[in-house]
Amino acid sequence: MDKFYITTPIYYTNAKPHIGHAYTTVACDVLARWNRLQGKETFFLTGTDEHGAKIEKKAKEEGREPQEFVDEIAAVFVDLWKRLNISNDVFIRTTSPEHKAAVQKVLQELHDNGSIYKGTYKGLYCVGCEQFKSENELVDGKCPDHNAVPEEMEEECYLMKMNKWQETLIEKIKNDEFKIQPERYKKEILSFLESQKLEDVSISRKKLKWGIPLPFDSEHTTYVWIDAFLNYLTGLGWDGDVKNVPKMWPAEIEMLGKDILRVHATIWAATLLNLGLELPKSFFIHGHILSGGKKMSKTLGNVISIGDMLDKFGVDGTRYLLMSGGTFGDDLDLTMERMTEKYNNDLANGLGNLVSRVVKLSEKTSKDFKKISSYSEILTDDYYNWIEKEQWMSNARIDFILEFCFTEVRILNKKIEDNKPWELFKNDTARFEVVMGELIRSLSVVAIVLDAFLPETAQKIKTALETKKAEPLFQRIKM
Ligand code: MSP
């Protein structure tokens, strides 16, 4: 059986989840559900990144023990994913004993095979990014992502060899063996790799307590990114033995925001190469969510809360608005007002109205709709195959499939207005049956394609078609 392994990045537990985390996770959920529906053996991993200076500092500010602090925040992530109907198979936490033991085994291996050596590292460290920054990455001396001046740091540490992999990485990315999508991110990372020499990276911290101790030098803890990357393997139950890699590896897709592409394409990839393991098959890179054209911030007061979205739009409404918010890969500009309008147009008036009209009219027909709308029938439908053939999903055009579905919804609503089936029922029964057959068939296809995006709604549509009884799907929201 074909296998499909997909991962989200693991989220820092320095603060509660926000809309950006929800966007990444819902996008992965759509891909996981889609591939499960195709009958692939699917594994979907998400979780939390719980060590490092940023979290240690935050826990201290709150007067809490780090473990107790991350336990609380990890639980909020788990709850939110339940609420958003996320179908992850495992939720990995980097403070779990299994993960910690595997990380230590891997570091021992890297040390034994000569990929790690002792030295010193001097540089500018951004705690927000948990990364050293080069001068040319700063704007006015500050990290542009965190608007903060990085700390000067010089300490004894262990370093991992990077440079010998530069050409390998360029080649694998160029020939799509290690595929980076959308295309412009592939170009971006290639131009980075082709323009500067990869420096060896520090993989340990001497002064930091909140991390996994190095097995060969307990004065040091593991650099949080190395610890975190390994989740993609330990989440599969891997114990760190390179001779015993889980069969689901390599991942088909690692979904990442654009801000963490470089660190993955360099440090994560080099770690795998140093271990003699395969690289993930692809990265899907998404843009950032902005609000009213600006980065969300408490000061600007333009933060869109995921909790507010769920309260207002419900689970499927929220999933829909996130996934249809713009072209995958680009930054998305969202506002509550625009989302409310879109909810009313596409969901309440568009899809909701279509379903209630078709189901109401279907009461009058004699057709056996169970058969027409049956799953196996539809899976062989040309229309469905076409989507798969075009490989929009595997080409990171998630939003495009939704757009395609909702165009179909508009076409079907228009078909009802043009054909006036309620009149046909009175004057031309044969034609009435034909039109209804087409409407039901098309609506069933829409429901199946939507299954991955709006699982509850898709189920409700299928039940409504089968029982010829429809409950309202989406209530209009007052602007
Ligand atoms: N812990 C690291 C990842 C380690 S993976 C081995 C991390 N965590 S994070 O919580 O800061 O961010 C996780 C993801 O959320 C990133 O992919 C990031 O791009 C995404 N987002 C953070 N803010 C975002 C928006 N405003 N919009 C969309 N996604 C954004 O980085």
Short mmCIF file of C-alpha atoms and ligand atoms in Angstrom, two decimals, residues 8-15 18-24 48-50 54-55 77 128-131 146 224-232 254-261 263-264 268 286-290 295-296 331-332, ligand 1:
data_model
loop_
_atom_site.label_atom_id
_atom_site.label_comp_id
_atom_site.label_asym_id
_atom_site.label_seq_id
_atom_site.Cartn_x
_atom_site.Cartn_y
_atom_site.Cartn_z
CA THR A 8 3.49 20.02 11.00
CA PRO A 9 6.37 21.90 12.60
CA ILE A 10 6.18 21.38 16.34
CA TYR A 11 5.03 24.49 18.11
CA TYR A 12 6.86 26.33 20.86
CA THR A 13 5.13 26.15 24.21
CA ASN A 14 6.14 29.63 25.30
CA ALA A 15 2.62 30.88 24.57
CA HIS A 18 -2.58 31.25 17.61
CA ILE A 19 -4.17 31.45 14.18
CA GLY A 20 -0.82 30.84 12.39
CA HIS A 21 -0.43 27.49 14.16
CA ALA A 22 -4.04 26.65 13.29
CA TYR A 23 -3.45 27.46 9.62
CA THR A 24 -0.48 25.06 9.33
CA THR A 48 5.06 20.71 20.71
CA ASP A 49 8.65 21.95 20.94
CA GLU A 50 9.18 22.39 24.66
CA LYS A 54 12.82 31.13 25.14
CA ILE A 55 10.63 28.75 27.11
CA PHE A 77 -2.69 22.78 21.87
CA GLY A 128 12.87 34.55 19.59
CA CYS A 129 14.21 32.51 16.66
CA GLU A 130 16.43 30.35 18.89
CA GLN A 131 19.06 30.88 16.20
CA HIS A 146 11.18 39.51 16.40
CA VAL A 224 16.73 23.16 20.80
CA TRP A 225 16.42 22.95 17.01
CA ILE A 226 18.31 19.65 16.83
CA ASP A 227 16.14 18.31 19.64
CA ALA A 228 13.02 19.56 17.82
CA PHE A 229 13.87 18.28 14.32
CA LEU A 230 14.24 14.77 15.61
CA ASN A 231 10.55 14.76 16.54
CA TYR A 232 9.80 13.95 12.89
CA GLU A 254 6.86 18.47 5.95
CA MET A 255 4.70 21.57 6.14
CA LEU A 256 6.54 24.71 7.25
CA GLY A 257 6.00 28.44 7.47
CA LYS A 258 8.37 30.46 5.28
CA ASP A 259 10.29 31.71 8.34
CA ILE A 260 11.57 28.25 9.18
CA LEU A 261 12.41 27.01 5.69
CA VAL A 263 16.82 26.21 9.16
CA HIS A 264 15.08 23.05 7.96
CA TRP A 268 17.74 19.47 9.58
CA HIS A 286 3.22 28.52 3.43
CA GLY A 287 3.10 32.27 3.95
CA HIS A 288 2.14 34.20 7.03
CA ILE A 289 -1.26 35.40 8.08
CA LEU A 290 -1.50 39.14 8.23
CA LYS A 295 1.68 41.65 10.94
CA MET A 296 -0.63 40.82 13.85
CA ASP A 331 0.92 35.70 2.80
CA LEU A 332 -2.79 35.78 3.60
N1 MSP B 1 9.34 25.31 17.26
C1 MSP B 1 9.68 25.83 15.99
C2 MSP B 1 9.54 24.77 14.91
C3 MSP B 1 10.30 23.52 15.14
S1 MSP B 1 9.97 22.31 13.93
C4 MSP B 1 11.13 21.16 14.17
C5 MSP B 1 8.77 27.01 15.65
N2 MSP B 1 7.65 27.12 16.37
S2 MSP B 1 6.59 28.31 16.24
O1 MSP B 1 5.57 27.98 17.19
O2 MSP B 1 7.25 29.57 16.40
O3 MSP B 1 6.04 28.33 14.79
C6 MSP B 1 5.51 27.22 14.20
C7 MSP B 1 4.91 27.49 12.85
O4 MSP B 1 3.89 28.49 12.94
C8 MSP B 1 5.91 27.98 11.82
O5 MSP B 1 5.76 27.22 10.63
C9 MSP B 1 5.49 29.40 11.55
O6 MSP B 1 5.72 29.77 10.24
C10 MSP B 1 4.01 29.34 11.84
N3 MSP B 1 3.49 30.67 12.10
C11 MSP B 1 3.81 31.51 13.13
N4 MSP B 1 3.15 32.70 12.92
C12 MSP B 1 2.44 32.64 11.78
C13 MSP B 1 1.50 33.46 11.15
N5 MSP B 1 1.19 34.68 11.58
N6 MSP B 1 0.88 32.96 10.04
C14 MSP B 1 1.08 31.68 9.59
N7 MSP B 1 1.94 30.89 10.18
C15 MSP B 1 2.77 31.39 11.17
O7 MSP B 1 9.10 27.78 14.78
#
